[in-house]
Each structure stands twice: as structure tokens, then as C-alpha cells.
């Protein structure tokens, strides 16, 4: 695995007094790579929405099913933005279990993710993985990075993974513009894999509590209609936009959780 261009003094950027989405997600998944601020934030969300840990687990399972689905349909390249702290069955592990030659570029902006990527994200000999220390809000920086260019062939289909990250891009940060720039760099036959928190199924009292925990305004839940607008122009793979718990989940443990308990939409869409 390569981490060319990453700043290995990046640990200086870690502010343990402020919750970070990657570390909070790690906590909600039952991981240990988090700080008190992350746990406090996660507990506050769980107090408002007791099923939030189930939601995190179901979102992770969606990612794995989507990667497996695309790898089984011939996709061999993955650009995973908002990687999060590595856990079991990461994107490259799922893809390379189907084809060891699969190539994956991970992107995240948390220095702790960088440290774990160095230690844990190792590729098969036939394939390749790389890690970029970058932010989704800087698509040009991601696309121009030399490690992306040496790892992925942008003349061949790529799966752009945007799992549980778009809700951290506010409307004033132009999420559709960011998506358009990334998608424009991909050839026809590529795919976008995305999941997004929605509060449309939750009672108003629960939504109010969740909003109260969003003190910095960084988080923006979106309705199914708003999520669909971000993917407009792409060809949705059946069954379209559904709960992460329902996307190609026939082989998942039954019964499936309700859309209210998960409150996460998901879609896989093809680039025409």
C-alpha cells in the first residue's frame, strides 16, 4: 500500500477535544479507536435515537454488499472517499476476495485513519491499495493526486464510494458540484455507491433532539427526494433508493430492521 504525499506529522492535527465523524462512527460500531469527545457525541446521538448503533452496522453491511455486487459484475477499481477507521471486511478485502487484482484508493481527512491505514490496509500481491490524506470538499486535489493516477486507470470503470459522507457536506458547500466533478472524471460504466442519513421517518421529537446535537451545523440529513437530486443523471441500479438495510439484502440476517430504526438511505447508480 502506498501513502505517498501524506503528512506523517499529521498527528499534530488531531484535536481530541472535538468529536470527529470517523472516530464517532468507530465508537458506534463498537471500535476502540476513539476519544472521550467521540464517545460523548455518540452517546448523545444514541440517547436521541437508541437504534443508531444498529444504523451504523447496517450502513457498514450495505457497503460490503455493494462492493461485492459490483465486483461480481466486473468492477475492479474502487475510489472510497470517507474511508473511516479500518475494520473487518474493508472495501479492498471484499473486492480482492472476488478478484485479487482489484485496486482501491482510500481517501480520508482524519490523521488517525491515516495511522491505521499504514498498519492495516494491505493489498494482495496482485492488486493494489493507496491512501490519500484529503477531503471530499477538494475533488480536484483528490483527482490530481499522483497515487490515485498510479493506482487507478480512469479510462476503465471505477466505483466511487461515498458511504455515510455526503451528509457532512452542507448545501452551501455545493455537494452536487463536488459529485459532478468527481463523476466527470469517470468513464461510462462506472458506478456511484452512496448512503445518506434521512430523518424523514423519525418522529419530530427525535428529530429535534438530533438537531440539538448538531451544534456546529456540520451534519445535514436529507430526504429521499433530496438524496435523489444529488444522484440525478445517473442510472439507478435496482431497487433504486432504499434503506441501507434493504439494498440487496436477501441473504442478510432476517428479519430486516425497519426504515425507522435505520434511517439511512442507500443507492448504487451507474454512470452513463
PDB file of C-alpha atoms in Angstrom:
ATOM      1  CA  UNK A   1       0.000   0.000   0.000  1.00  0.00           C
ATOM      2  CA  UNK A   2       1.173   3.494  -0.721  1.00  0.00           C
ATOM      3  CA  UNK A   3       0.672   6.667   1.275  1.00  0.00           C
ATOM      4  CA  UNK A   4       2.795   8.960  -0.865  1.00  0.00           C
ATOM      5  CA  UNK A   5       2.288  12.621  -0.144  1.00  0.00           C
ATOM      6  CA  UNK A   6       0.674  12.065   3.259  1.00  0.00           C
ATOM      7  CA  UNK A   7       1.918  14.185   6.128  1.00  0.00           C
ATOM      8  CA  UNK A   8       3.271  11.807   8.739  1.00  0.00           C
ATOM      9  CA  UNK A   9       3.340  14.572  11.329  1.00  0.00           C
ATOM     10  CA  UNK A  10      -0.408  14.691  10.785  1.00  0.00           C
ATOM     11  CA  UNK A  11      -0.931  13.534  14.359  1.00  0.00           C
ATOM     12  CA  UNK A  12      -0.365  17.193  15.241  1.00  0.00           C
ATOM     13  CA  UNK A  13      -3.742  17.882  13.602  1.00  0.00           C
ATOM     14  CA  UNK A  14      -5.643  15.615  15.992  1.00  0.00           C
ATOM     15  CA  UNK A  15      -7.868  17.545  18.370  1.00  0.00           C
ATOM     16  CA  UNK A  16      -9.058  15.008  20.906  1.00  0.00           C
ATOM     17  CA  UNK A  17     -11.405  17.542  22.474  1.00  0.00           C
ATOM     18  CA  UNK A  18     -13.633  17.633  19.371  1.00  0.00           C
ATOM     19  CA  UNK A  19     -15.594  14.676  18.052  1.00  0.00           C
ATOM     20  CA  UNK A  20     -14.633  13.517  14.562  1.00  0.00           C
ATOM     21  CA  UNK A  21     -17.108  11.620  12.342  1.00  0.00           C
ATOM     22  CA  UNK A  22     -14.671   8.761  11.609  1.00  0.00           C
ATOM     23  CA  UNK A  23     -13.875   8.215  15.286  1.00  0.00           C
ATOM     24  CA  UNK A  24     -17.508   8.571  16.385  1.00  0.00           C
ATOM     25  CA  UNK A  25     -18.508   6.037  13.727  1.00  0.00           C
ATOM     26  CA  UNK A  26     -15.801   3.723  15.038  1.00  0.00           C
ATOM     27  CA  UNK A  27     -17.292   4.061  18.523  1.00  0.00           C
ATOM     28  CA  UNK A  28     -20.834   3.366  17.308  1.00  0.00           C
ATOM     29  CA  UNK A  29     -19.542   0.239  15.542  1.00  0.00           C
ATOM     30  CA  UNK A  30     -18.016  -0.955  18.821  1.00  0.00           C
ATOM     31  CA  UNK A  31     -14.424   0.005  17.998  1.00  0.00           C
ATOM     32  CA  UNK A  32     -11.747   1.272  20.386  1.00  0.00           C
ATOM     33  CA  UNK A  33     -10.046   3.919  18.240  1.00  0.00           C
ATOM     34  CA  UNK A  34     -11.835   6.947  19.624  1.00  0.00           C
ATOM     35  CA  UNK A  35     -11.610   9.578  22.343  1.00  0.00           C
ATOM     36  CA  UNK A  36     -13.882  10.842  25.096  1.00  0.00           C
ATOM     37  CA  UNK A  37     -15.325  13.565  22.865  1.00  0.00           C
ATOM     38  CA  UNK A  38     -16.231  10.990  20.221  1.00  0.00           C
ATOM     39  CA  UNK A  39     -17.884   8.743  22.811  1.00  0.00           C
ATOM     40  CA  UNK A  40     -19.747  11.657  24.357  1.00  0.00           C
ATOM     41  CA  UNK A  41     -21.053  12.693  20.949  1.00  0.00           C
ATOM     42  CA  UNK A  42     -22.008   9.118  20.078  1.00  0.00           C
ATOM     43  CA  UNK A  43     -23.805   8.652  23.401  1.00  0.00           C
ATOM     44  CA  UNK A  44     -25.740  11.878  22.880  1.00  0.00           C
ATOM     45  CA  UNK A  45     -26.902  10.647  19.472  1.00  0.00           C
ATOM     46  CA  UNK A  46     -27.808   7.263  20.942  1.00  0.00           C
ATOM     47  CA  UNK A  47     -29.839   8.968  23.673  1.00  0.00           C
ATOM     48  CA  UNK A  48     -31.845  10.734  20.966  1.00  0.00           C
ATOM     49  CA  UNK A  49     -32.025   7.715  18.652  1.00  0.00           C
ATOM     50  CA  UNK A  50     -31.457   4.425  20.540  1.00  0.00           C
ATOM     51  CA  UNK A  51     -31.106   2.415  17.306  1.00  0.00           C
ATOM     52  CA  UNK A  52     -28.213   4.493  15.967  1.00  0.00           C
ATOM     53  CA  UNK A  53     -25.665   1.715  16.545  1.00  0.00           C
ATOM     54  CA  UNK A  54     -27.849  -0.629  14.513  1.00  0.00           C
ATOM     55  CA  UNK A  55     -27.926   2.070  11.831  1.00  0.00           C
ATOM     56  CA  UNK A  56     -24.107   2.223  11.759  1.00  0.00           C
ATOM     57  CA  UNK A  57     -23.827  -1.564  11.488  1.00  0.00           C
ATOM     58  CA  UNK A  58     -26.412  -1.753   8.697  1.00  0.00           C
ATOM     59  CA  UNK A  59     -24.637   1.015   6.797  1.00  0.00           C
ATOM     60  CA  UNK A  60     -21.375  -0.912   7.029  1.00  0.00           C
ATOM     61  CA  UNK A  61     -23.090  -4.076   5.778  1.00  0.00           C
ATOM     62  CA  UNK A  62     -24.521  -2.126   2.842  1.00  0.00           C
ATOM     63  CA  UNK A  63     -21.006  -1.034   1.852  1.00  0.00           C
ATOM     64  CA  UNK A  64     -19.836  -4.644   1.870  1.00  0.00           C
ATOM     65  CA  UNK A  65     -22.815  -5.874  -0.146  1.00  0.00           C
ATOM     66  CA  UNK A  66     -22.430  -3.078  -2.685  1.00  0.00           C
ATOM     67  CA  UNK A  67     -18.713  -3.765  -3.183  1.00  0.00           C
ATOM     68  CA  UNK A  68     -19.407  -7.481  -3.532  1.00  0.00           C
ATOM     69  CA  UNK A  69     -22.210  -6.815  -6.038  1.00  0.00           C
ATOM     70  CA  UNK A  70     -20.050  -4.561  -8.206  1.00  0.00           C
ATOM     71  CA  UNK A  71     -17.017  -6.855  -8.035  1.00  0.00           C
ATOM     72  CA  UNK A  72     -19.216  -9.746  -9.132  1.00  0.00           C
ATOM     73  CA  UNK A  73     -20.319  -7.583 -12.065  1.00  0.00           C
ATOM     74  CA  UNK A  74     -16.787  -6.910 -13.224  1.00  0.00           C
ATOM     75  CA  UNK A  75     -15.783  -3.700 -11.447  1.00  0.00           C
ATOM     76  CA  UNK A  76     -12.124  -3.916 -10.453  1.00  0.00           C
ATOM     77  CA  UNK A  77     -11.384  -0.355  -9.287  1.00  0.00           C
ATOM     78  CA  UNK A  78     -12.764   1.490  -6.263  1.00  0.00           C
ATOM     79  CA  UNK A  79     -12.331   5.071  -5.055  1.00  0.00           C
ATOM     80  CA  UNK A  80     -13.516   5.038  -1.429  1.00  0.00           C
ATOM     81  CA  UNK A  81     -13.877   8.581  -0.065  1.00  0.00           C
ATOM     82  CA  UNK A  82     -14.572   8.917   3.647  1.00  0.00           C
ATOM     83  CA  UNK A  83     -12.926   5.619   4.411  1.00  0.00           C
ATOM     84  CA  UNK A  84     -13.174   5.751   8.173  1.00  0.00           C
ATOM     85  CA  UNK A  85     -11.011   3.788  10.572  1.00  0.00           C
ATOM     86  CA  UNK A  86     -10.331   0.325   9.107  1.00  0.00           C
ATOM     87  CA  UNK A  87     -12.354  -2.555  10.485  1.00  0.00           C
ATOM     88  CA  UNK A  88     -13.241  -6.036   9.234  1.00  0.00           C
ATOM     89  CA  UNK A  89     -14.127  -6.548   5.557  1.00  0.00           C
ATOM     90  CA  UNK A  90     -12.883  -3.242   4.201  1.00  0.00           C
ATOM     91  CA  UNK A  91     -13.532  -2.341   0.566  1.00  0.00           C
ATOM     92  CA  UNK A  92     -10.307  -3.849  -0.767  1.00  0.00           C
ATOM     93  CA  UNK A  93     -10.763  -7.059   1.220  1.00  0.00           C
ATOM     94  CA  UNK A  94     -14.265  -7.629  -0.157  1.00  0.00           C
ATOM     95  CA  UNK A  95     -13.253  -6.763  -3.725  1.00  0.00           C
ATOM     96  CA  UNK A  96      -9.989  -8.708  -3.690  1.00  0.00           C
ATOM     97  CA  UNK A  97     -11.729 -11.783  -2.291  1.00  0.00           C
ATOM     98  CA  UNK A  98     -13.551 -11.891  -5.628  1.00  0.00           C
ATOM     99  CA  UNK A  99     -10.650 -10.734  -7.804  1.00  0.00           C
ATOM    100  CA  UNK A 100      -7.216 -10.410  -6.174  1.00  0.00           C
ATOM    101  CA  UNK A 101      -6.197  -7.897  -8.858  1.00  0.00           C
ATOM    102  CA  UNK A 102      -8.760  -5.305  -7.690  1.00  0.00           C
ATOM    103  CA  UNK A 103      -7.374  -1.844  -6.934  1.00  0.00           C
ATOM    104  CA  UNK A 104      -8.624   0.534  -4.266  1.00  0.00           C
ATOM    105  CA  UNK A 105      -7.809   4.125  -3.365  1.00  0.00           C
ATOM    106  CA  UNK A 106      -8.956   5.223   0.076  1.00  0.00           C
ATOM    107  CA  UNK A 107      -9.457   8.897   0.979  1.00  0.00           C
ATOM    108  CA  UNK A 108      -9.998  10.399   4.426  1.00  0.00           C
ATOM    109  CA  UNK A 109      -9.065  13.574   6.289  1.00  0.00           C
ATOM    110  CA  UNK A 110      -8.609  12.161   9.811  1.00  0.00           C
ATOM    111  CA  UNK A 111      -4.944  11.641  10.847  1.00  0.00           C
ATOM    112  CA  UNK A 112      -5.975   8.638  12.955  1.00  0.00           C
ATOM    113  CA  UNK A 113      -7.372   6.975   9.837  1.00  0.00           C
ATOM    114  CA  UNK A 114      -4.011   7.643   8.188  1.00  0.00           C
ATOM    115  CA  UNK A 115      -2.148   5.930  11.027  1.00  0.00           C
ATOM    116  CA  UNK A 116      -4.390   2.868  10.857  1.00  0.00           C
ATOM    117  CA  UNK A 117      -4.216   2.772   7.079  1.00  0.00           C
ATOM    118  CA  UNK A 118      -0.442   2.446   7.317  1.00  0.00           C
ATOM    119  CA  UNK A 119      -0.768  -0.523   9.634  1.00  0.00           C
ATOM    120  CA  UNK A 120      -3.851  -2.367   8.425  1.00  0.00           C
ATOM    121  CA  UNK A 121      -4.752  -1.696   4.810  1.00  0.00           C
ATOM    122  CA  UNK A 122      -2.532  -4.157   2.987  1.00  0.00           C
ATOM    123  CA  UNK A 123      -3.276  -5.378  -0.510  1.00  0.00           C
ATOM    124  CA  UNK A 124      -2.997  -8.734  -2.202  1.00  0.00           C
ATOM    125  CA  UNK A 125       0.197  -9.091  -4.260  1.00  0.00           C
ATOM    126  CA  UNK A 126      -1.845  -8.967  -7.472  1.00  0.00           C
ATOM    127  CA  UNK A 127      -3.849  -5.871  -6.541  1.00  0.00           C
ATOM    128  CA  UNK A 128      -3.008  -2.523  -5.070  1.00  0.00           C
ATOM    129  CA  UNK A 129      -4.281  -0.100  -2.452  1.00  0.00           C
ATOM    130  CA  UNK A 130      -3.378   3.505  -1.778  1.00  0.00           C
ATOM    131  CA  UNK A 131      -4.430   6.052   0.825  1.00  0.00           C
ATOM    132  CA  UNK A 132      -4.868   9.769   0.209  1.00  0.00           C
ATOM    133  CA  UNK A 133      -4.914  12.256   3.074  1.00  0.00           C
ATOM    134  CA  UNK A 134      -7.551  14.519   1.546  1.00  0.00           C
ATOM    135  CA  UNK A 135     -11.071  15.908   1.925  1.00  0.00           C
ATOM    136  CA  UNK A 136     -14.154  15.303  -0.222  1.00  0.00           C
ATOM    137  CA  UNK A 137     -14.569  19.083  -0.430  1.00  0.00           C
ATOM    138  CA  UNK A 138     -11.394  19.167  -2.551  1.00  0.00           C
ATOM    139  CA  UNK A 139     -12.255  16.926  -5.520  1.00  0.00           C
ATOM    140  CA  UNK A 140      -9.557  18.440  -7.716  1.00  0.00           C
ATOM    141  CA  UNK A 141      -6.896  17.600  -5.148  1.00  0.00           C
ATOM    142  CA  UNK A 142      -8.133  14.016  -4.977  1.00  0.00           C
ATOM    143  CA  UNK A 143      -8.282  13.568  -8.748  1.00  0.00           C
ATOM    144  CA  UNK A 144      -4.849  15.118  -9.327  1.00  0.00           C
ATOM    145  CA  UNK A 145      -3.080  13.130  -6.621  1.00  0.00           C
ATOM    146  CA  UNK A 146      -0.235  11.052  -8.105  1.00  0.00           C
ATOM    147  CA  UNK A 147      -1.160   7.982  -6.069  1.00  0.00           C
ATOM    148  CA  UNK A 148      -4.668   7.979  -7.500  1.00  0.00           C
ATOM    149  CA  UNK A 149      -3.273   8.234 -11.011  1.00  0.00           C
ATOM    150  CA  UNK A 150      -0.787   5.389 -10.487  1.00  0.00           C
ATOM    151  CA  UNK A 151      -3.293   3.122  -8.734  1.00  0.00           C
ATOM    152  CA  UNK A 152      -6.456   3.595 -10.798  1.00  0.00           C
ATOM    153  CA  UNK A 153      -6.890   3.675 -14.562  1.00  0.00           C
ATOM    154  CA  UNK A 154      -9.518   6.352 -15.149  1.00  0.00           C
ATOM    155  CA  UNK A 155     -10.163   5.076 -18.657  1.00  0.00           C
ATOM    156  CA  UNK A 156     -11.696   1.942 -17.099  1.00  0.00           C
ATOM    157  CA  UNK A 157     -14.791   1.721 -14.837  1.00  0.00           C
ATOM    158  CA  UNK A 158     -14.387   2.871 -11.233  1.00  0.00           C
ATOM    159  CA  UNK A 159     -16.793   2.541  -8.323  1.00  0.00           C
ATOM    160  CA  UNK A 160     -16.924   5.867  -6.482  1.00  0.00           C
ATOM    161  CA  UNK A 161     -17.775   5.030  -2.858  1.00  0.00           C
ATOM    162  CA  UNK A 162     -19.488   7.828  -0.920  1.00  0.00           C
ATOM    163  CA  UNK A 163     -20.810   5.850   2.014  1.00  0.00           C
ATOM    164  CA  UNK A 164     -22.038   7.876   5.012  1.00  0.00           C
ATOM    165  CA  UNK A 165     -20.162  11.023   3.979  1.00  0.00           C
ATOM    166  CA  UNK A 166     -22.468  13.218   1.888  1.00  0.00           C
ATOM    167  CA  UNK A 167     -24.458  14.251   4.962  1.00  0.00           C
ATOM    168  CA  UNK A 168     -21.306  16.035   6.186  1.00  0.00           C
ATOM    169  CA  UNK A 169     -21.363  18.291   3.105  1.00  0.00           C
ATOM    170  CA  UNK A 170     -23.746  21.184   3.640  1.00  0.00           C
ATOM    171  CA  UNK A 171     -25.802  22.659   0.820  1.00  0.00           C
ATOM    172  CA  UNK A 172     -23.676  25.816   0.899  1.00  0.00           C
ATOM    173  CA  UNK A 173     -20.626  23.639   0.161  1.00  0.00           C
ATOM    174  CA  UNK A 174     -22.193  22.520  -3.141  1.00  0.00           C
ATOM    175  CA  UNK A 175     -22.434  18.736  -2.735  1.00  0.00           C
ATOM    176  CA  UNK A 176     -23.865  18.355  -6.228  1.00  0.00           C
ATOM    177  CA  UNK A 177     -20.966  20.317  -7.710  1.00  0.00           C
ATOM    178  CA  UNK A 178     -18.482  18.106  -5.859  1.00  0.00           C
ATOM    179  CA  UNK A 179     -20.235  14.988  -7.144  1.00  0.00           C
ATOM    180  CA  UNK A 180     -20.375  16.331 -10.689  1.00  0.00           C
ATOM    181  CA  UNK A 181     -16.629  16.993 -10.712  1.00  0.00           C
ATOM    182  CA  UNK A 182     -15.788  13.518  -9.455  1.00  0.00           C
ATOM    183  CA  UNK A 183     -18.232  11.795 -11.801  1.00  0.00           C
ATOM    184  CA  UNK A 184     -16.967  13.794 -14.782  1.00  0.00           C
ATOM    185  CA  UNK A 185     -13.556  12.191 -14.272  1.00  0.00           C
ATOM    186  CA  UNK A 186     -15.003   8.666 -14.510  1.00  0.00           C
ATOM    187  CA  UNK A 187     -15.715   6.792 -17.734  1.00  0.00           C
ATOM    188  CA  UNK A 188     -19.098   5.436 -18.773  1.00  0.00           C
ATOM    189  CA  UNK A 189     -19.800   2.176 -16.974  1.00  0.00           C
ATOM    190  CA  UNK A 190     -18.504   3.466 -13.652  1.00  0.00           C
ATOM    191  CA  UNK A 191     -20.718   3.467 -10.571  1.00  0.00           C
ATOM    192  CA  UNK A 192     -21.522   5.652  -7.586  1.00  0.00           C
ATOM    193  CA  UNK A 193     -22.228   3.909  -4.286  1.00  0.00           C
ATOM    194  CA  UNK A 194     -23.771   6.254  -1.734  1.00  0.00           C
ATOM    195  CA  UNK A 195     -25.595   6.193   1.568  1.00  0.00           C
ATOM    196  CA  UNK A 196     -27.124   9.146   3.356  1.00  0.00           C
ATOM    197  CA  UNK A 197     -28.843   9.748   6.679  1.00  0.00           C
ATOM    198  CA  UNK A 198     -32.504  10.714   6.472  1.00  0.00           C
ATOM    199  CA  UNK A 199     -34.719  11.887   9.306  1.00  0.00           C
ATOM    200  CA  UNK A 200     -37.934  11.778   7.302  1.00  0.00           C
ATOM    201  CA  UNK A 201     -39.144   8.609   9.060  1.00  0.00           C
ATOM    202  CA  UNK A 202     -38.454   9.835  12.587  1.00  0.00           C
ATOM    203  CA  UNK A 203     -40.920  11.479  14.981  1.00  0.00           C
ATOM    204  CA  UNK A 204     -40.494  15.265  15.279  1.00  0.00           C
ATOM    205  CA  UNK A 205     -39.372  14.956  18.903  1.00  0.00           C
ATOM    206  CA  UNK A 206     -36.498  12.645  17.903  1.00  0.00           C
ATOM    207  CA  UNK A 207     -35.512  14.899  15.019  1.00  0.00           C
ATOM    208  CA  UNK A 208     -35.448  17.884  17.378  1.00  0.00           C
ATOM    209  CA  UNK A 209     -33.087  16.048  19.728  1.00  0.00           C
ATOM    210  CA  UNK A 210     -30.793  15.100  16.861  1.00  0.00           C
ATOM    211  CA  UNK A 211     -30.784  18.677  15.589  1.00  0.00           C
ATOM    212  CA  UNK A 212     -29.892  19.890  19.088  1.00  0.00           C
ATOM    213  CA  UNK A 213     -26.787  17.674  18.956  1.00  0.00           C
ATOM    214  CA  UNK A 214     -25.778  19.208  15.616  1.00  0.00           C
ATOM    215  CA  UNK A 215     -24.458  22.334  17.288  1.00  0.00           C
ATOM    216  CA  UNK A 216     -21.822  23.155  14.696  1.00  0.00           C
ATOM    217  CA  UNK A 217     -24.237  22.640  11.797  1.00  0.00           C
ATOM    218  CA  UNK A 218     -21.782  20.269  10.140  1.00  0.00           C
ATOM    219  CA  UNK A 219     -24.343  17.492   9.706  1.00  0.00           C
ATOM    220  CA  UNK A 220     -27.166  17.754   7.151  1.00  0.00           C
ATOM    221  CA  UNK A 221     -29.709  14.969   6.917  1.00  0.00           C
ATOM    222  CA  UNK A 222     -31.590  14.854   3.602  1.00  0.00           C
ATOM    223  CA  UNK A 223     -34.878  13.384   2.471  1.00  0.00           C
ATOM    224  CA  UNK A 224     -35.157  10.658  -0.147  1.00  0.00           C
ATOM    225  CA  UNK A 225     -36.078  13.351  -2.682  1.00  0.00           C
ATOM    226  CA  UNK A 226     -33.035  15.475  -1.782  1.00  0.00           C
ATOM    227  CA  UNK A 227     -30.750  12.425  -1.929  1.00  0.00           C
ATOM    228  CA  UNK A 228     -32.184  11.518  -5.338  1.00  0.00           C
ATOM    229  CA  UNK A 229     -31.438  15.035  -6.577  1.00  0.00           C
ATOM    230  CA  UNK A 230     -27.749  14.521  -5.783  1.00  0.00           C
ATOM    231  CA  UNK A 231     -27.771  11.414  -7.992  1.00  0.00           C
ATOM    232  CA  UNK A 232     -29.828  12.919 -10.810  1.00  0.00           C
ATOM    233  CA  UNK A 233     -28.478  11.964 -14.225  1.00  0.00           C
ATOM    234  CA  UNK A 234     -27.197   8.589 -13.076  1.00  0.00           C
ATOM    235  CA  UNK A 235     -28.888   5.262 -13.814  1.00  0.00           C
ATOM    236  CA  UNK A 236     -30.074   3.756 -10.531  1.00  0.00           C
ATOM    237  CA  UNK A 237     -29.422   0.046 -10.072  1.00  0.00           C
ATOM    238  CA  UNK A 238     -32.489  -1.862  -8.873  1.00  0.00           C
ATOM    239  CA  UNK A 239     -34.104  -1.484  -6.389  1.00  0.00           C
ATOM    240  CA  UNK A 240     -33.206   2.220  -6.575  1.00  0.00           C
ATOM    241  CA  UNK A 241     -33.054   4.335  -3.421  1.00  0.00           C
ATOM    242  CA  UNK A 242     -33.982   2.222  -0.408  1.00  0.00           C
ATOM    243  CA  UNK A 243     -32.937   1.765   3.199  1.00  0.00           C
ATOM    244  CA  UNK A 244     -29.379   0.513   3.642  1.00  0.00           C
ATOM    245  CA  UNK A 245     -30.978  -2.435   5.434  1.00  0.00           C
ATOM    246  CA  UNK A 246     -32.978  -3.369   2.313  1.00  0.00           C
ATOM    247  CA  UNK A 247     -30.476  -2.954  -0.542  1.00  0.00           C
ATOM    248  CA  UNK A 248     -29.853  -6.464  -1.989  1.00  0.00           C
ATOM    249  CA  UNK A 249     -30.295  -7.863   1.499  1.00  0.00           C
ATOM    250  CA  UNK A 250     -31.955 -11.209   0.747  1.00  0.00           C
ATOM    251  CA  UNK A 251     -29.004 -13.066   2.251  1.00  0.00           C
ATOM    252  CA  UNK A 252     -28.680 -10.742   5.263  1.00  0.00           C
ATOM    253  CA  UNK A 253     -29.932 -11.851   8.689  1.00  0.00           C
ATOM    254  CA  UNK A 254     -33.721 -11.805   8.857  1.00  0.00           C
ATOM    255  CA  UNK A 255     -35.971 -10.105   9.721  1.00  0.00           C
ATOM    256  CA  UNK A 256     -34.558  -6.870   8.363  1.00  0.00           C
ATOM    257  CA  UNK A 257     -34.681  -3.730  10.533  1.00  0.00           C
ATOM    258  CA  UNK A 258     -37.360  -1.146   9.840  1.00  0.00           C
ATOM    259  CA  UNK A 259     -36.610   2.006   7.851  1.00  0.00           C
ATOM    260  CA  UNK A 260     -37.425   3.983  11.001  1.00  0.00           C
ATOM    261  CA  UNK A 261     -34.833   2.148  13.092  1.00  0.00           C
ATOM    262  CA  UNK A 262     -32.101   2.585  10.491  1.00  0.00           C
ATOM    263  CA  UNK A 263     -32.981   5.985   8.924  1.00  0.00           C
ATOM    264  CA  UNK A 264     -30.285   5.600   6.269  1.00  0.00           C
ATOM    265  CA  UNK A 265     -30.963   5.649   2.533  1.00  0.00           C
ATOM    266  CA  UNK A 266     -28.706   3.958   0.009  1.00  0.00           C
ATOM    267  CA  UNK A 267     -28.253   3.649  -3.718  1.00  0.00           C
ATOM    268  CA  UNK A 268     -25.938   2.285  -6.362  1.00  0.00           C
ATOM    269  CA  UNK A 269     -26.053   4.158  -9.644  1.00  0.00           C
ATOM    270  CA  UNK A 270     -24.343   3.691 -12.998  1.00  0.00           C
ATOM    271  CA  UNK A 271     -22.529   6.437 -14.848  1.00  0.00           C
ATOM    272  CA  UNK A 272     -23.928   6.595 -18.382  1.00  0.00           C
TER     273      UNK A 272
END
